[in-house]
Amino acid sequence: MKTKYIKYIVVPVILLALAVIFGVFYIVPTNQHAVIIRFGEIVRVHSTPGIHAKLPIIDIVHFYPKWLQEHDSPPVETVLGDRRNVVFDTFIIYRISDPAMFHTRIRTQERLAQRIDDVMFGAVRVVAGLYTYEDILSGRRDEIIEQTLERIRGPAGEMGIEVVKAAIINFTLPEINLRAIYENMQSERLRIAQGILSAGRAEANRITSEADRRAQEIIASAQRQSQTLRGEGDKEAQIIIANAMGNAYSLYELIKAMEFFRHGLQDNTILVVDPGTGLFRYLNNMAGR
């Protein structure tokens, strides 16, 4: 009895083991698509998770991710509407929305990256020609991104992917333009510095000239005051000398009168003179004393 039941249990187990060994069943994860290929043709596509069966050896299963993926394109140089060259650095976020088309036209991530770059570069060049450098700086970047996104959605859909978001990481000027700008900035700064130095020199010359003029005025005023004081001193000295000379003359005259009286008159000399005039006035003064 037990042997009979064991037979019914062993047979299904053996069949299941053979199915697993020969790859009859396959599991589709929740985050992947499954594309079943038979003789080079797509026979089924599974995007929902579960266990499915296939023909061993004949059917081949390809799995593709369902999650969001990011692709960062290399910077691309293009020309704006105002004839300025700029370099755009862009990226997109996408998902595989049509695994059958993706398998048919793309299949590998390397080929997908190349196709996305081609589409992105073409869209950026077309959209960039509609705007100017001032448009980018004035806040129209979102509009540029939206225009770019609209242009890449169609070609992306033909690759079996859906572009969820596109963005411009950065935009810069080409290296040769940057060097020219830096040189212009340097020249401008040098010009400003030269202007400041020239203004400083002019102000220094003005201050020096003003100081020299003020010094000359002070020296001239001092010289005038010195000459005035010297003249007043000379005048005062002349007055003093004149007074001194006047007093000295009276003394000199007295001494000469005494010498005359002592040696110029002989004994018993009789003179008839006016005692109030000439040298004889001294005799009158002596007689009065």
mmCIF file of C-alpha atoms in Angstrom:
data_model
loop_
_atom_site.group_PDB
_atom_site.id
_atom_site.type_symbol
_atom_site.label_atom_id
_atom_site.label_comp_id
_atom_site.label_asym_id
_atom_site.label_seq_id
_atom_site.Cartn_x
_atom_site.Cartn_y
_atom_site.Cartn_z
ATOM 1 C CA MET A 1 0.000 0.000 0.000
ATOM 2 C CA LYS A 2 2.748 2.355 0.943
ATOM 3 C CA THR A 3 4.650 1.500 -2.209
ATOM 4 C CA LYS A 4 1.661 2.510 -4.294
ATOM 5 C CA TYR A 5 1.504 5.960 -2.697
ATOM 6 C CA ILE A 6 5.244 6.442 -2.939
ATOM 7 C CA LYS A 7 5.020 5.893 -6.707
ATOM 8 C CA TYR A 8 2.518 8.715 -7.004
ATOM 9 C CA ILE A 9 4.812 11.027 -5.043
ATOM 10 C CA VAL A 10 8.139 10.147 -6.651
ATOM 11 C CA VAL A 11 6.976 10.543 -10.225
ATOM 12 C CA PRO A 12 5.952 14.219 -9.883
ATOM 13 C CA VAL A 13 9.138 14.988 -7.992
ATOM 14 C CA ILE A 14 11.249 13.437 -10.712
ATOM 15 C CA LEU A 15 9.331 15.333 -13.391
ATOM 16 C CA LEU A 16 9.783 18.575 -11.475
ATOM 17 C CA ALA A 17 13.495 17.895 -11.088
ATOM 18 C CA LEU A 18 13.854 17.234 -14.789
ATOM 19 C CA ALA A 19 11.952 20.396 -15.599
ATOM 20 C CA VAL A 20 14.261 22.412 -13.389
ATOM 21 C CA ILE A 21 17.365 20.713 -14.799
ATOM 22 C CA PHE A 22 16.356 21.366 -18.399
ATOM 23 C CA GLY A 23 15.157 24.906 -17.633
ATOM 24 C CA VAL A 24 11.458 24.493 -18.191
ATOM 25 C CA PHE A 25 10.552 27.082 -15.544
ATOM 26 C CA TYR A 26 11.885 30.583 -15.032
ATOM 27 C CA ILE A 27 11.124 33.270 -12.462
ATOM 28 C CA VAL A 28 10.403 36.900 -13.363
ATOM 29 C CA PRO A 29 11.484 39.212 -10.488
ATOM 30 C CA THR A 30 9.407 42.224 -9.505
ATOM 31 C CA ASN A 31 12.025 44.686 -10.788
ATOM 32 C CA GLN A 32 12.701 43.112 -14.208
ATOM 33 C CA HIS A 33 11.091 42.425 -17.590
ATOM 34 C CA ALA A 34 11.428 39.035 -19.252
ATOM 35 C CA VAL A 35 11.559 38.635 -23.044
ATOM 36 C CA ILE A 36 11.281 35.059 -24.379
ATOM 37 C CA ILE A 37 12.959 34.404 -27.713
ATOM 38 C CA ARG A 38 12.241 31.335 -29.854
ATOM 39 C CA PHE A 39 14.239 30.860 -33.033
ATOM 40 C CA GLY A 40 15.169 34.523 -33.007
ATOM 41 C CA GLU A 41 11.603 35.749 -32.639
ATOM 42 C CA ILE A 42 9.917 37.230 -29.574
ATOM 43 C CA VAL A 43 7.158 34.910 -28.453
ATOM 44 C CA ARG A 44 6.288 36.359 -25.046
ATOM 45 C CA VAL A 45 7.023 39.292 -22.791
ATOM 46 C CA HIS A 46 6.451 39.182 -19.026
ATOM 47 C CA SER A 47 6.553 42.409 -17.016
ATOM 48 C CA THR A 48 4.719 41.067 -13.955
ATOM 49 C CA PRO A 49 6.503 38.908 -11.385
ATOM 50 C CA GLY A 50 5.841 35.166 -11.247
ATOM 51 C CA ILE A 51 6.911 31.674 -12.332
ATOM 52 C CA HIS A 52 6.517 30.820 -16.005
ATOM 53 C CA ALA A 53 7.294 27.832 -18.224
ATOM 54 C CA LYS A 54 9.199 27.688 -21.500
ATOM 55 C CA LEU A 55 10.409 25.120 -23.926
ATOM 56 C CA PRO A 56 13.749 23.770 -22.766
ATOM 57 C CA ILE A 57 16.747 24.643 -24.901
ATOM 58 C CA ILE A 58 14.518 26.187 -27.602
ATOM 59 C CA ASP A 59 13.252 29.204 -25.670
ATOM 60 C CA ILE A 60 15.783 31.791 -24.398
ATOM 61 C CA VAL A 61 14.857 34.299 -21.701
ATOM 62 C CA HIS A 62 16.374 37.832 -21.599
ATOM 63 C CA PHE A 63 15.892 39.974 -18.524
ATOM 64 C CA TYR A 64 15.877 43.776 -18.554
ATOM 65 C CA PRO A 65 15.602 46.137 -15.549
ATOM 66 C CA LYS A 66 12.377 47.942 -14.751
ATOM 67 C CA TRP A 67 13.852 50.493 -12.316
ATOM 68 C CA LEU A 68 14.795 54.084 -13.124
ATOM 69 C CA GLN A 69 18.256 54.482 -14.576
ATOM 70 C CA GLU A 70 20.499 57.491 -15.113
ATOM 71 C CA HIS A 71 22.655 58.297 -18.100
ATOM 72 C CA ASP A 72 25.162 61.147 -18.006
ATOM 73 C CA SER A 73 26.074 62.249 -21.529
ATOM 74 C CA PRO A 74 29.523 63.704 -22.259
ATOM 75 C CA PRO A 75 29.634 67.519 -22.570
ATOM 76 C CA VAL A 76 28.701 68.734 -26.043
ATOM 77 C CA GLU A 77 29.747 72.023 -27.639
ATOM 78 C CA THR A 78 27.117 73.863 -29.653
ATOM 79 C CA VAL A 79 26.265 77.323 -31.013
ATOM 80 C CA LEU A 80 23.539 79.505 -29.520
ATOM 81 C CA GLY A 81 21.211 81.756 -31.439
ATOM 82 C CA ASP A 82 23.521 84.738 -30.833
ATOM 83 C CA ARG A 83 26.484 82.868 -32.402
ATOM 84 C CA ARG A 84 28.155 82.163 -29.079
ATOM 85 C CA ASN A 85 29.735 78.779 -28.468
ATOM 86 C CA VAL A 86 28.785 77.034 -25.228
ATOM 87 C CA VAL A 87 29.329 73.574 -23.766
ATOM 88 C CA PHE A 88 26.271 71.758 -22.355
ATOM 89 C CA ASP A 89 26.661 68.958 -19.808
ATOM 90 C CA THR A 90 23.382 66.984 -19.646
ATOM 91 C CA PHE A 91 21.900 63.828 -18.183
ATOM 92 C CA ILE A 92 18.590 61.952 -18.337
ATOM 93 C CA ILE A 93 16.646 59.590 -16.089
ATOM 94 C CA TYR A 94 14.813 56.836 -17.960
ATOM 95 C CA ARG A 95 13.203 53.427 -17.657
ATOM 96 C CA ILE A 96 12.651 50.572 -20.124
ATOM 97 C CA SER A 97 8.967 50.885 -20.972
ATOM 98 C CA ASP A 98 8.778 48.517 -23.976
ATOM 99 C CA PRO A 99 11.079 45.529 -23.375
ATOM 100 C CA ALA A 100 10.208 43.912 -26.747
ATOM 101 C CA MET A 101 11.215 47.027 -28.711
ATOM 102 C CA PHE A 102 14.245 47.524 -26.467
ATOM 103 C CA HIS A 103 15.379 43.964 -27.183
ATOM 104 C CA THR A 104 14.806 44.338 -30.905
ATOM 105 C CA ARG A 105 16.529 47.704 -31.399
ATOM 106 C CA ILE A 106 18.959 48.135 -28.503
ATOM 107 C CA ARG A 107 19.488 45.036 -26.376
ATOM 108 C CA THR A 108 22.760 46.145 -24.693
ATOM 109 C CA GLN A 109 23.500 49.038 -22.348
ATOM 110 C CA GLU A 110 26.522 50.069 -24.412
ATOM 111 C CA ARG A 111 24.421 50.507 -27.535
ATOM 112 C CA LEU A 112 21.744 52.298 -25.523
ATOM 113 C CA ALA A 113 24.295 54.795 -24.173
ATOM 114 C CA GLN A 114 25.530 55.526 -27.694
ATOM 115 C CA ARG A 115 22.003 56.018 -29.034
ATOM 116 C CA ILE A 116 21.010 58.267 -26.118
ATOM 117 C CA ASP A 117 24.108 60.408 -26.658
ATOM 118 C CA ASP A 118 23.303 60.786 -30.349
ATOM 119 C CA VAL A 119 19.711 61.767 -29.622
ATOM 120 C CA MET A 120 20.687 64.106 -26.782
ATOM 121 C CA PHE A 121 23.397 65.848 -28.788
ATOM 122 C CA GLY A 122 21.066 66.408 -31.721
ATOM 123 C CA ALA A 123 18.299 67.777 -29.503
ATOM 124 C CA VAL A 124 20.664 70.079 -27.594
ATOM 125 C CA ARG A 125 22.119 71.524 -30.790
ATOM 126 C CA VAL A 126 18.675 72.221 -32.259
ATOM 127 C CA VAL A 127 17.243 73.744 -29.071
ATOM 128 C CA ALA A 128 20.384 75.789 -28.321
ATOM 129 C CA GLY A 129 20.055 77.534 -31.678
ATOM 130 C CA LEU A 130 16.677 78.925 -30.544
ATOM 131 C CA TYR A 131 18.070 80.755 -27.515
ATOM 132 C CA THR A 132 20.782 83.263 -26.649
ATOM 133 C CA TYR A 133 23.362 83.389 -23.910
ATOM 134 C CA GLU A 134 21.282 86.000 -22.072
ATOM 135 C CA ASP A 135 18.261 83.651 -22.210
ATOM 136 C CA ILE A 136 20.224 81.013 -20.333
ATOM 137 C CA LEU A 137 21.406 83.499 -17.727
ATOM 138 C CA SER A 138 17.982 85.134 -17.332
ATOM 139 C CA GLY A 139 16.157 82.041 -16.059
ATOM 140 C CA ARG A 140 14.915 80.368 -19.267
ATOM 141 C CA ARG A 141 16.915 77.240 -18.534
ATOM 142 C CA ASP A 142 13.784 75.283 -17.544
ATOM 143 C CA GLU A 143 12.240 76.167 -20.886
ATOM 144 C CA ILE A 144 15.358 74.957 -22.686
ATOM 145 C CA ILE A 145 15.274 71.689 -20.733
ATOM 146 C CA GLU A 146 11.583 71.165 -21.524
ATOM 147 C CA GLN A 147 12.193 71.787 -25.219
ATOM 148 C CA THR A 148 15.082 69.309 -25.157
ATOM 149 C CA LEU A 149 12.967 66.739 -23.328
ATOM 150 C CA GLU A 150 10.191 67.031 -25.917
ATOM 151 C CA ARG A 151 12.679 66.413 -28.711
ATOM 152 C CA ILE A 152 14.209 63.290 -27.168
ATOM 153 C CA ARG A 153 10.986 61.605 -26.026
ATOM 154 C CA GLY A 154 10.014 60.496 -29.536
ATOM 155 C CA PRO A 155 13.369 58.930 -30.484
ATOM 156 C CA ALA A 156 13.634 57.446 -26.974
ATOM 157 C CA GLY A 157 10.238 55.770 -27.383
ATOM 158 C CA GLU A 158 11.486 54.165 -30.582
ATOM 159 C CA MET A 159 14.254 52.594 -28.506
ATOM 160 C CA GLY A 160 11.762 51.143 -26.028
ATOM 161 C CA ILE A 161 12.609 53.547 -23.180
ATOM 162 C CA GLU A 162 10.683 56.347 -21.477
ATOM 163 C CA VAL A 163 12.622 59.492 -20.524
ATOM 164 C CA VAL A 164 11.300 60.610 -17.138
ATOM 165 C CA LYS A 165 13.545 63.624 -16.646
ATOM 166 C CA ALA A 166 16.230 65.549 -18.491
ATOM 167 C CA ALA A 167 18.443 68.173 -16.960
ATOM 168 C CA ILE A 168 21.406 70.396 -17.703
ATOM 169 C CA ILE A 169 24.079 69.803 -15.095
ATOM 170 C CA ASN A 170 26.138 72.751 -16.222
ATOM 171 C CA PHE A 171 26.914 74.919 -19.194
ATOM 172 C CA THR A 172 30.215 76.653 -19.739
ATOM 173 C CA LEU A 173 32.134 78.419 -22.432
ATOM 174 C CA PRO A 174 34.710 76.498 -24.492
ATOM 175 C CA GLU A 175 38.262 76.515 -23.207
ATOM 176 C CA ILE A 176 39.465 78.936 -25.881
ATOM 177 C CA ASN A 177 36.634 81.339 -25.037
ATOM 178 C CA LEU A 178 37.372 81.037 -21.336
ATOM 179 C CA ARG A 179 41.003 81.945 -21.947
ATOM 180 C CA ALA A 180 39.923 84.958 -24.004
ATOM 181 C CA ILE A 181 37.511 86.025 -21.267
ATOM 182 C CA TYR A 182 40.178 85.621 -18.602
ATOM 183 C CA GLU A 183 42.594 87.668 -20.669
ATOM 184 C CA ASN A 184 39.963 90.363 -21.188
ATOM 185 C CA MET A 185 39.205 90.349 -17.472
ATOM 186 C CA GLN A 186 42.907 90.615 -16.710
ATOM 187 C CA SER A 187 43.311 93.488 -19.174
ATOM 188 C CA GLU A 188 40.280 95.217 -17.705
ATOM 189 C CA ARG A 189 41.615 94.832 -14.166
ATOM 190 C CA LEU A 190 44.998 96.158 -15.289
ATOM 191 C CA ARG A 191 43.290 99.126 -16.937
ATOM 192 C CA ILE A 192 41.340 99.848 -13.763
ATOM 193 C CA ALA A 193 44.513 99.488 -11.686
ATOM 194 C CA GLN A 194 46.377 101.862 -14.012
ATOM 195 C CA GLY A 195 43.520 104.338 -13.727
ATOM 196 C CA ILE A 196 43.631 104.123 -9.941
ATOM 197 C CA LEU A 197 47.418 104.548 -9.958
ATOM 198 C CA SER A 198 47.153 107.537 -12.311
ATOM 199 C CA ALA A 199 44.482 109.111 -10.137
ATOM 200 C CA GLY A 200 46.670 108.469 -7.073
ATOM 201 C CA ARG A 201 49.686 110.044 -8.736
ATOM 202 C CA ALA A 202 47.616 113.064 -9.806
ATOM 203 C CA GLU A 203 46.278 113.450 -6.281
ATOM 204 C CA ALA A 204 49.797 113.081 -4.864
ATOM 205 C CA ASN A 205 51.087 115.751 -7.261
ATOM 206 C CA ARG A 206 48.210 118.045 -6.307
ATOM 207 C CA ILE A 207 48.866 117.561 -2.612
ATOM 208 C CA THR A 208 52.620 118.079 -3.124
ATOM 209 C CA SER A 209 52.021 121.221 -5.187
ATOM 210 C CA GLU A 210 49.606 122.544 -2.596
ATOM 211 C CA ALA A 211 52.108 121.820 0.168
ATOM 212 C CA ASP A 212 54.927 123.498 -1.811
ATOM 213 C CA ARG A 213 52.740 126.545 -2.481
ATOM 214 C CA ARG A 214 51.756 126.731 1.163
ATOM 215 C CA ALA A 215 55.394 126.379 2.210
ATOM 216 C CA GLN A 216 56.410 129.189 -0.169
ATOM 217 C CA GLU A 217 53.654 131.397 1.233
ATOM 218 C CA ILE A 218 54.781 130.652 4.798
ATOM 219 C CA ILE A 219 58.439 131.343 3.879
ATOM 220 C CA ALA A 220 57.519 134.581 2.074
ATOM 221 C CA SER A 221 55.383 135.714 5.004
ATOM 222 C CA ALA A 222 58.199 134.885 7.430
ATOM 223 C CA GLN A 223 60.683 136.791 5.276
ATOM 224 C CA ARG A 224 58.368 139.821 5.135
ATOM 225 C CA GLN A 225 57.886 139.694 8.872
ATOM 226 C CA SER A 226 61.645 139.261 9.338
ATOM 227 C CA GLN A 227 62.378 142.277 7.153
ATOM 228 C CA THR A 228 59.761 144.336 8.994
ATOM 229 C CA LEU A 229 61.208 143.376 12.366
ATOM 230 C CA ARG A 230 64.734 144.003 11.067
ATOM 231 C CA GLY A 231 63.715 147.429 9.812
ATOM 232 C CA GLU A 232 62.094 148.278 13.103
ATOM 233 C CA GLY A 233 65.223 147.033 14.899
ATOM 234 C CA ASP A 234 67.481 149.093 12.647
ATOM 235 C CA LYS A 235 65.302 152.131 13.294
ATOM 236 C CA GLU A 236 65.430 151.586 17.035
ATOM 237 C CA ALA A 237 69.198 151.054 16.817
ATOM 238 C CA GLN A 238 69.647 154.296 14.887
ATOM 239 C CA ILE A 239 67.643 156.153 17.507
ATOM 240 C CA ILE A 240 69.736 154.641 20.291
ATOM 241 C CA ILE A 241 72.980 155.364 18.420
ATOM 242 C CA ALA A 242 71.832 158.896 17.678
ATOM 243 C CA ASN A 243 70.987 159.495 21.326
ATOM 244 C CA ALA A 244 74.279 157.966 22.354
ATOM 245 C CA MET A 245 76.165 160.042 19.830
ATOM 246 C CA GLY A 246 74.390 163.173 21.046
ATOM 247 C CA ASN A 247 75.463 162.565 24.634
ATOM 248 C CA ALA A 248 78.997 161.703 23.538
ATOM 249 C CA TYR A 249 79.297 164.985 21.597
ATOM 250 C CA SER A 250 78.433 167.078 24.635
ATOM 251 C CA LEU A 251 81.086 165.221 26.664
ATOM 252 C CA TYR A 252 83.580 165.638 23.870
ATOM 253 C CA GLU A 253 82.864 169.319 23.693
ATOM 254 C CA LEU A 254 83.341 169.680 27.470
ATOM 255 C CA ILE A 255 86.664 167.827 27.397
ATOM 256 C CA LYS A 256 87.960 170.003 24.563
ATOM 257 C CA ALA A 257 86.850 173.156 26.395
ATOM 258 C CA MET A 258 88.755 172.092 29.498
ATOM 259 C CA GLU A 259 91.867 171.380 27.452
ATOM 260 C CA PHE A 260 91.547 174.796 25.838
ATOM 261 C CA PHE A 261 91.204 176.555 29.137
ATOM 262 C CA ARG A 262 94.119 174.647 30.571
ATOM 263 C CA HIS A 263 96.586 174.876 27.751
ATOM 264 C CA GLY A 264 95.276 177.359 25.209
ATOM 265 C CA LEU A 265 95.266 180.474 27.405
ATOM 266 C CA GLN A 266 98.441 182.139 28.640
ATOM 267 C CA ASP A 267 98.831 183.461 32.105
ATOM 268 C CA ASN A 268 97.241 186.839 32.694
ATOM 269 C CA THR A 269 95.319 186.599 29.415
ATOM 270 C CA ILE A 270 92.384 188.926 29.326
ATOM 271 C CA LEU A 271 89.400 187.954 27.144
ATOM 272 C CA VAL A 272 86.285 189.921 26.512
ATOM 273 C CA VAL A 273 83.655 187.388 25.547
ATOM 274 C CA ASP A 274 80.061 186.587 26.082
ATOM 275 C CA PRO A 275 80.122 183.873 28.738
ATOM 276 C CA GLY A 276 76.829 182.405 27.515
ATOM 277 C CA THR A 277 78.040 181.325 24.128
ATOM 278 C CA GLY A 278 80.568 178.850 22.740
ATOM 279 C CA LEU A 279 83.000 177.154 25.067
ATOM 280 C CA PHE A 280 82.767 179.910 27.614
ATOM 281 C CA ARG A 281 79.348 178.853 28.634
ATOM 282 C CA TYR A 282 81.017 176.097 30.645
ATOM 283 C CA LEU A 283 82.834 178.725 32.667
ATOM 284 C CA ASN A 284 79.562 180.371 33.348
ATOM 285 C CA ASN A 285 78.105 177.128 34.577
ATOM 286 C CA MET A 286 81.156 176.506 36.771
ATOM 287 C CA ALA A 287 80.934 179.988 38.232
ATOM 288 C CA GLY A 288 77.272 179.410 38.945
ATOM 289 C CA ARG A 289 78.074 176.237 40.856
#
